[in-house]
Amino acid sequence: MSLYDRILFTNILNQTTEIMTLIIDLAYNLTMLIAFAIVSGLVEKRIPGTTTKGMIIQGVLFGTVAVIGILNPFVLREGIFFDGRTIVISISTLFFGPITGLIAAIMAIISRIYIGGSGVVMGVATVIQALAVGYVFRHFWNRESVPGLTFLYYMGLVVHIIMVGMMLMLPSNLQRDVFESIAFTIIVFYPLTTVLMGKVLSDQLEIRHLFTNLSSSEAKFREIFNSVNESIFIHDAETGMIVDFNDRTLDLYKLNSREAVLNNFVRNLSADDGTYNPESGMAHLKKAVAEGSHRFDWLARRPNDELFWVDVSLRYVTINDRGYVLAVVRDIDERKRKETETKENLREKEVLLAEVHHRVKNNLAIISSLLSLQLDSVTDPDAKELLIQTEKRIRSISLVHELVYGTEDLESIDFGSFLHRLIPIIDTFSGSEGCIVDVEVDAGHLEIDLNKSVPCALIVTELLTNSYKHAFKGKSTGKIYIKLFEQDDGYCLTIGDNGLGVDNVDRLQSGSSFGYTIITGLVNQIGGKMSFRNLDPGFEVTITFSNNRHK
């Protein structure tokens, strides 16, 4: 091997050794930097770096890291050495601001000046430019997110390109040698080290952001949760245990502490009788889980054993793959009390009204009996017929009141039942001599408003009487039919027979007959319409009317 080759080999070996030594020192510094970055994160949790106190503590911490690096550097030449101070200063300024960066920079500058050497000017200048570059990049960093790897790399690259340029501040006889020995390593490895250290702090910052956002979100939820006027429970869907509730619950149930409710079921908050007990409460929860939602009234209990009514709305929700039942509880005790009072008042009025119908029926029965007695002393056939017609009408009205008295619904009557009971009365008074009349009723159990029941009863009475009286003269048998059915706009009442029919239908429509004059007036009273038609054989009357109770 020639002398030139040996010299060349020796130079390459020396440079390789220097680079490996630098890399090893950088690895050591990187390990230390990461360790201190973790410590910085722990400090940040207790003393936020956004406060003045936090900035100062972080500045001292990063300054300490820089000083340790300066005291344990990679020595290239006497008085010329390299460490990670530029990384520390730029990173601390970027993440914690100029105060932190300035404190760390001052500590690093003092240490570098204290050590001295031919590279002191460059050493101080690199610290100042790292502080400046870190501050500039902080200005361009959108702090709503953490700095990315590319952003960190560019900052590290800018800092260390400038650092390489500052090698011109070294003594002229050293500039070339230092540049050739270390420039490539600084440009390649220092920005990567900046990225690694910045990544540690970025991850910590992202975790803090997530924690802050989570805490803020939880605080907002808790504020809304506690500001709702209704009591809210959160139950575990499987066990039914209460896992959370809002502050309104303490007021509603007059509780002194949360511990009395948490991890408990509804036993202590319910009447705990045969109906409102934990078993029944769990059944309601299971129904909410099965159907998604459920609503019911519940009798609750306070610690002083005071019972009160609540309205409970349940909704099943899934949070992190676990099922919960959200219960919104509203105090309805006052409403229930008023409902009870209203029902009691209504019942009293219904009793009084039923008694009125009973007395009206009794009074009509007395009038009917008086008319029946009067018939025995009347000899004039026309007068006797008038009394009989009047008694039938009274008996018909009395029957309506009797049906009302016998039912719980005082607003309407079962008109089908009324017709079946009316026919024997009409047959007794109006039966055609020598003629058997069959009356068919097709009315089901349709309800007719009480205000229209009496007029309808009188209409049926008049029409039945007319059929009995006029339809079957000279016949041995006859048939009358009564139909009542619903239609789109109300009811339709049809009464017909298979008798002799009517000679002049127009005469009936003109109201010249006294009986049909009464019928026409009653039809008008119920707001109905009436039509007549002759059949072959027979005669039929059709009446249509509405049956709206609210009119």
JSON list of N, CA and C in Angstrom, two decimals, residues 101-143:
[
{"chain": "A", "resi": 101, "resn": "GLY", "atom": "N", "xyz": [-38.26, 29.47, 26.10]},
{"chain": "A", "resi": 101, "resn": "GLY", "atom": "CA", "xyz": [-37.08, 29.41, 25.23]},
{"chain": "A", "resi": 101, "resn": "GLY", "atom": "C", "xyz": [-35.99, 30.35, 25.67]},
{"chain": "A", "resi": 102, "resn": "LEU", "atom": "N", "xyz": [-36.37, 31.56, 26.11]},
{"chain": "A", "resi": 102, "resn": "LEU", "atom": "CA", "xyz": [-35.37, 32.55, 26.52]},
{"chain": "A", "resi": 102, "resn": "LEU", "atom": "C", "xyz": [-34.64, 32.09, 27.78]},
{"chain": "A", "resi": 103, "resn": "ILE", "atom": "N", "xyz": [-35.36, 31.54, 28.74]},
{"chain": "A", "resi": 103, "resn": "ILE", "atom": "CA", "xyz": [-34.72, 31.05, 29.98]},
{"chain": "A", "resi": 103, "resn": "ILE", "atom": "C", "xyz": [-33.73, 29.93, 29.65]},
{"chain": "A", "resi": 104, "resn": "ALA", "atom": "N", "xyz": [-34.19, 28.98, 28.80]},
{"chain": "A", "resi": 104, "resn": "ALA", "atom": "CA", "xyz": [-33.32, 27.87, 28.42]},
{"chain": "A", "resi": 104, "resn": "ALA", "atom": "C", "xyz": [-32.10, 28.38, 27.64]},
{"chain": "A", "resi": 105, "resn": "ALA", "atom": "N", "xyz": [-32.32, 29.38, 26.76]},
{"chain": "A", "resi": 105, "resn": "ALA", "atom": "CA", "xyz": [-31.22, 29.94, 25.97]},
{"chain": "A", "resi": 105, "resn": "ALA", "atom": "C", "xyz": [-30.20, 30.64, 26.85]},
{"chain": "A", "resi": 106, "resn": "ILE", "atom": "N", "xyz": [-30.65, 31.42, 27.83]},
{"chain": "A", "resi": 106, "resn": "ILE", "atom": "CA", "xyz": [-29.73, 32.14, 28.73]},
{"chain": "A", "resi": 106, "resn": "ILE", "atom": "C", "xyz": [-28.87, 31.15, 29.50]},
{"chain": "A", "resi": 107, "resn": "MET", "atom": "N", "xyz": [-29.52, 30.06, 30.00]},
{"chain": "A", "resi": 107, "resn": "MET", "atom": "CA", "xyz": [-28.75, 29.05, 30.74]},
{"chain": "A", "resi": 107, "resn": "MET", "atom": "C", "xyz": [-27.71, 28.40, 29.83]},
{"chain": "A", "resi": 108, "resn": "ALA", "atom": "N", "xyz": [-28.10, 28.12, 28.57]},
{"chain": "A", "resi": 108, "resn": "ALA", "atom": "CA", "xyz": [-27.16, 27.49, 27.63]},
{"chain": "A", "resi": 108, "resn": "ALA", "atom": "C", "xyz": [-26.02, 28.45, 27.27]},
{"chain": "A", "resi": 109, "resn": "ILE", "atom": "N", "xyz": [-26.35, 29.72, 27.04]},
{"chain": "A", "resi": 109, "resn": "ILE", "atom": "CA", "xyz": [-25.32, 30.72, 26.68]},
{"chain": "A", "resi": 109, "resn": "ILE", "atom": "C", "xyz": [-24.31, 30.89, 27.81]},
{"chain": "A", "resi": 110, "resn": "ILE", "atom": "N", "xyz": [-24.82, 31.00, 29.03]},
{"chain": "A", "resi": 110, "resn": "ILE", "atom": "CA", "xyz": [-23.92, 31.16, 30.18]},
{"chain": "A", "resi": 110, "resn": "ILE", "atom": "C", "xyz": [-22.97, 29.96, 30.28]},
{"chain": "A", "resi": 111, "resn": "SER", "atom": "N", "xyz": [-23.53, 28.76, 30.11]},
{"chain": "A", "resi": 111, "resn": "SER", "atom": "CA", "xyz": [-22.70, 27.56, 30.19]},
{"chain": "A", "resi": 111, "resn": "SER", "atom": "C", "xyz": [-21.65, 27.54, 29.09]},
{"chain": "A", "resi": 112, "resn": "ARG", "atom": "N", "xyz": [-22.06, 27.93, 27.87]},
{"chain": "A", "resi": 112, "resn": "ARG", "atom": "CA", "xyz": [-21.12, 27.89, 26.75]},
{"chain": "A", "resi": 112, "resn": "ARG", "atom": "C", "xyz": [-20.02, 28.92, 26.92]},
{"chain": "A", "resi": 113, "resn": "ILE", "atom": "N", "xyz": [-20.36, 30.10, 27.39]},
{"chain": "A", "resi": 113, "resn": "ILE", "atom": "CA", "xyz": [-19.35, 31.14, 27.63]},
{"chain": "A", "resi": 113, "resn": "ILE", "atom": "C", "xyz": [-18.40, 30.70, 28.74]},
{"chain": "A", "resi": 114, "resn": "TYR", "atom": "N", "xyz": [-18.95, 30.04, 29.75]},
{"chain": "A", "resi": 114, "resn": "TYR", "atom": "CA", "xyz": [-18.14, 29.59, 30.88]},
{"chain": "A", "resi": 114, "resn": "TYR", "atom": "C", "xyz": [-17.08, 28.59, 30.43]},
{"chain": "A", "resi": 115, "resn": "ILE", "atom": "N", "xyz": [-17.48, 27.70, 29.48]},
{"chain": "A", "resi": 115, "resn": "ILE", "atom": "CA", "xyz": [-16.53, 26.70, 29.00]},
{"chain": "A", "resi": 115, "resn": "ILE", "atom": "C", "xyz": [-15.48, 27.35, 28.11]},
{"chain": "A", "resi": 116, "resn": "GLY", "atom": "N", "xyz": [-15.92, 28.33, 27.30]},
{"chain": "A", "resi": 116, "resn": "GLY", "atom": "CA", "xyz": [-14.98, 29.06, 26.46]},
{"chain": "A", "resi": 116, "resn": "GLY", "atom": "C", "xyz": [-14.51, 28.26, 25.26]},
{"chain": "A", "resi": 117, "resn": "GLY", "atom": "N", "xyz": [-13.35, 28.65, 24.70]},
{"chain": "A", "resi": 117, "resn": "GLY", "atom": "CA", "xyz": [-12.81, 27.97, 23.54]},
{"chain": "A", "resi": 117, "resn": "GLY", "atom": "C", "xyz": [-12.99, 28.78, 22.28]},
{"chain": "A", "resi": 118, "resn": "SER", "atom": "N", "xyz": [-12.40, 28.31, 21.19]},
{"chain": "A", "resi": 118, "resn": "SER", "atom": "CA", "xyz": [-12.45, 29.04, 19.93]},
{"chain": "A", "resi": 118, "resn": "SER", "atom": "C", "xyz": [-13.82, 29.04, 19.28]},
{"chain": "A", "resi": 119, "resn": "GLY", "atom": "N", "xyz": [-14.69, 28.12, 19.69]},
{"chain": "A", "resi": 119, "resn": "GLY", "atom": "CA", "xyz": [-16.02, 28.07, 19.08]},
{"chain": "A", "resi": 119, "resn": "GLY", "atom": "C", "xyz": [-17.09, 28.74, 19.90]},
{"chain": "A", "resi": 120, "resn": "VAL", "atom": "N", "xyz": [-16.70, 29.58, 20.89]},
{"chain": "A", "resi": 120, "resn": "VAL", "atom": "CA", "xyz": [-17.69, 30.17, 21.78]},
{"chain": "A", "resi": 120, "resn": "VAL", "atom": "C", "xyz": [-18.64, 31.11, 21.04]},
{"chain": "A", "resi": 121, "resn": "VAL", "atom": "N", "xyz": [-18.12, 31.88, 20.09]},
{"chain": "A", "resi": 121, "resn": "VAL", "atom": "CA", "xyz": [-18.99, 32.83, 19.36]},
{"chain": "A", "resi": 121, "resn": "VAL", "atom": "C", "xyz": [-20.05, 32.07, 18.58]},
{"chain": "A", "resi": 122, "resn": "MET", "atom": "N", "xyz": [-19.56, 31.07, 17.85]},
{"chain": "A", "resi": 122, "resn": "MET", "atom": "CA", "xyz": [-20.52, 30.26, 17.10]},
{"chain": "A", "resi": 122, "resn": "MET", "atom": "C", "xyz": [-21.51, 29.57, 18.04]},
{"chain": "A", "resi": 123, "resn": "GLY", "atom": "N", "xyz": [-21.01, 29.06, 19.16]},
{"chain": "A", "resi": 123, "resn": "GLY", "atom": "CA", "xyz": [-21.89, 28.37, 20.12]},
{"chain": "A", "resi": 123, "resn": "GLY", "atom": "C", "xyz": [-23.01, 29.27, 20.61]},
{"chain": "A", "resi": 124, "resn": "VAL", "atom": "N", "xyz": [-22.66, 30.51, 20.96]},
{"chain": "A", "resi": 124, "resn": "VAL", "atom": "CA", "xyz": [-23.67, 31.46, 21.44]},
{"chain": "A", "resi": 124, "resn": "VAL", "atom": "C", "xyz": [-24.64, 31.81, 20.31]},
{"chain": "A", "resi": 125, "resn": "ALA", "atom": "N", "xyz": [-24.08, 32.04, 19.10]},
{"chain": "A", "resi": 125, "resn": "ALA", "atom": "CA", "xyz": [-24.91, 32.43, 17.96]},
{"chain": "A", "resi": 125, "resn": "ALA", "atom": "C", "xyz": [-25.92, 31.34, 17.61]},
{"chain": "A", "resi": 126, "resn": "THR", "atom": "N", "xyz": [-25.49, 30.06, 17.69]},
{"chain": "A", "resi": 126, "resn": "THR", "atom": "CA", "xyz": [-26.42, 28.97, 17.36]},
{"chain": "A", "resi": 126, "resn": "THR", "atom": "C", "xyz": [-27.58, 28.91, 18.35]},
{"chain": "A", "resi": 127, "resn": "VAL", "atom": "N", "xyz": [-27.31, 29.22, 19.60]},
{"chain": "A", "resi": 127, "resn": "VAL", "atom": "CA", "xyz": [-28.38, 29.24, 20.60]},
{"chain": "A", "resi": 127, "resn": "VAL", "atom": "C", "xyz": [-29.40, 30.33, 20.27]},
{"chain": "A", "resi": 128, "resn": "ILE", "atom": "N", "xyz": [-28.87, 31.52, 19.93]},
{"chain": "A", "resi": 128, "resn": "ILE", "atom": "CA", "xyz": [-29.76, 32.65, 19.64]},
{"chain": "A", "resi": 128, "resn": "ILE", "atom": "C", "xyz": [-30.61, 32.37, 18.39]},
{"chain": "A", "resi": 129, "resn": "GLN", "atom": "N", "xyz": [-29.98, 31.82, 17.35]},
{"chain": "A", "resi": 129, "resn": "GLN", "atom": "CA", "xyz": [-30.75, 31.56, 16.12]},
{"chain": "A", "resi": 129, "resn": "GLN", "atom": "C", "xyz": [-31.76, 30.43, 16.34]},
{"chain": "A", "resi": 130, "resn": "ALA", "atom": "N", "xyz": [-31.45, 29.43, 17.18]},
{"chain": "A", "resi": 130, "resn": "ALA", "atom": "CA", "xyz": [-32.41, 28.36, 17.49]},
{"chain": "A", "resi": 130, "resn": "ALA", "atom": "C", "xyz": [-33.62, 28.94, 18.20]},
{"chain": "A", "resi": 131, "resn": "LEU", "atom": "N", "xyz": [-33.37, 29.89, 19.12]},
{"chain": "A", "resi": 131, "resn": "LEU", "atom": "CA", "xyz": [-34.46, 30.58, 19.80]},
{"chain": "A", "resi": 131, "resn": "LEU", "atom": "C", "xyz": [-35.33, 31.34, 18.80]},
{"chain": "A", "resi": 132, "resn": "ALA", "atom": "N", "xyz": [-34.69, 32.04, 17.87]},
{"chain": "A", "resi": 132, "resn": "ALA", "atom": "CA", "xyz": [-35.42, 32.85, 16.89]},
{"chain": "A", "resi": 132, "resn": "ALA", "atom": "C", "xyz": [-36.23, 31.96, 15.94]},
{"chain": "A", "resi": 133, "resn": "VAL", "atom": "N", "xyz": [-35.60, 30.90, 15.44]},
{"chain": "A", "resi": 133, "resn": "VAL", "atom": "CA", "xyz": [-36.31, 30.01, 14.50]},
{"chain": "A", "resi": 133, "resn": "VAL", "atom": "C", "xyz": [-37.49, 29.32, 15.21]},
{"chain": "A", "resi": 134, "resn": "GLY", "atom": "N", "xyz": [-37.27, 28.86, 16.43]},
{"chain": "A", "resi": 134, "resn": "GLY", "atom": "CA", "xyz": [-38.36, 28.23, 17.19]},
{"chain": "A", "resi": 134, "resn": "GLY", "atom": "C", "xyz": [-39.53, 29.18, 17.36]},
{"chain": "A", "resi": 135, "resn": "TYR", "atom": "N", "xyz": [-39.22, 30.47, 17.63]},
{"chain": "A", "resi": 135, "resn": "TYR", "atom": "CA", "xyz": [-40.28, 31.46, 17.81]},
{"chain": "A", "resi": 135, "resn": "TYR", "atom": "C", "xyz": [-41.03, 31.71, 16.50]},
{"chain": "A", "resi": 136, "resn": "VAL", "atom": "N", "xyz": [-40.28, 31.79, 15.38]},
{"chain": "A", "resi": 136, "resn": "VAL", "atom": "CA", "xyz": [-40.92, 32.01, 14.08]},
{"chain": "A", "resi": 136, "resn": "VAL", "atom": "C", "xyz": [-41.85, 30.84, 13.73]},
{"chain": "A", "resi": 137, "resn": "PHE", "atom": "N", "xyz": [-41.38, 29.63, 13.93]},
{"chain": "A", "resi": 137, "resn": "PHE", "atom": "CA", "xyz": [-42.21, 28.46, 13.63]},
{"chain": "A", "resi": 137, "resn": "PHE", "atom": "C", "xyz": [-43.41, 28.37, 14.58]},
{"chain": "A", "resi": 138, "resn": "ARG", "atom": "N", "xyz": [-43.25, 28.84, 15.80]},
{"chain": "A", "resi": 138, "resn": "ARG", "atom": "CA", "xyz": [-44.39, 28.87, 16.72]},
{"chain": "A", "resi": 138, "resn": "ARG", "atom": "C", "xyz": [-45.47, 29.82, 16.19]},
{"chain": "A", "resi": 139, "resn": "HIS", "atom": "N", "xyz": [-45.01, 30.90, 15.57]},
{"chain": "A", "resi": 139, "resn": "HIS", "atom": "CA", "xyz": [-45.95, 31.88, 15.01]},
{"chain": "A", "resi": 139, "resn": "HIS", "atom": "C", "xyz": [-46.78, 31.25, 13.89]},
{"chain": "A", "resi": 140, "resn": "PHE", "atom": "N", "xyz": [-46.16, 30.38, 13.10]},
{"chain": "A", "resi": 140, "resn": "PHE", "atom": "CA", "xyz": [-46.87, 29.76, 11.98]},
{"chain": "A", "resi": 140, "resn": "PHE", "atom": "C", "xyz": [-47.60, 28.46, 12.38]},
{"chain": "A", "resi": 141, "resn": "TRP", "atom": "N", "xyz": [-47.43, 28.03, 13.59]},
{"chain": "A", "resi": 141, "resn": "TRP", "atom": "CA", "xyz": [-48.07, 26.79, 14.06]},
{"chain": "A", "resi": 141, "resn": "TRP", "atom": "C", "xyz": [-49.51, 27.07, 14.48]},
{"chain": "A", "resi": 142, "resn": "ASN", "atom": "N", "xyz": [-50.46, 26.35, 13.88]},
{"chain": "A", "resi": 142, "resn": "ASN", "atom": "CA", "xyz": [-51.87, 26.43, 14.28]},
{"chain": "A", "resi": 142, "resn": "ASN", "atom": "C", "xyz": [-52.05, 25.58, 15.53]},
{"chain": "A", "resi": 143, "resn": "ARG", "atom": "N", "xyz": [-52.17, 26.26, 16.68]},
{"chain": "A", "resi": 143, "resn": "ARG", "atom": "CA", "xyz": [-52.14, 25.54, 17.94]},
{"chain": "A", "resi": 143, "resn": "ARG", "atom": "C", "xyz": [-53.45, 24.83, 18.28]}
]
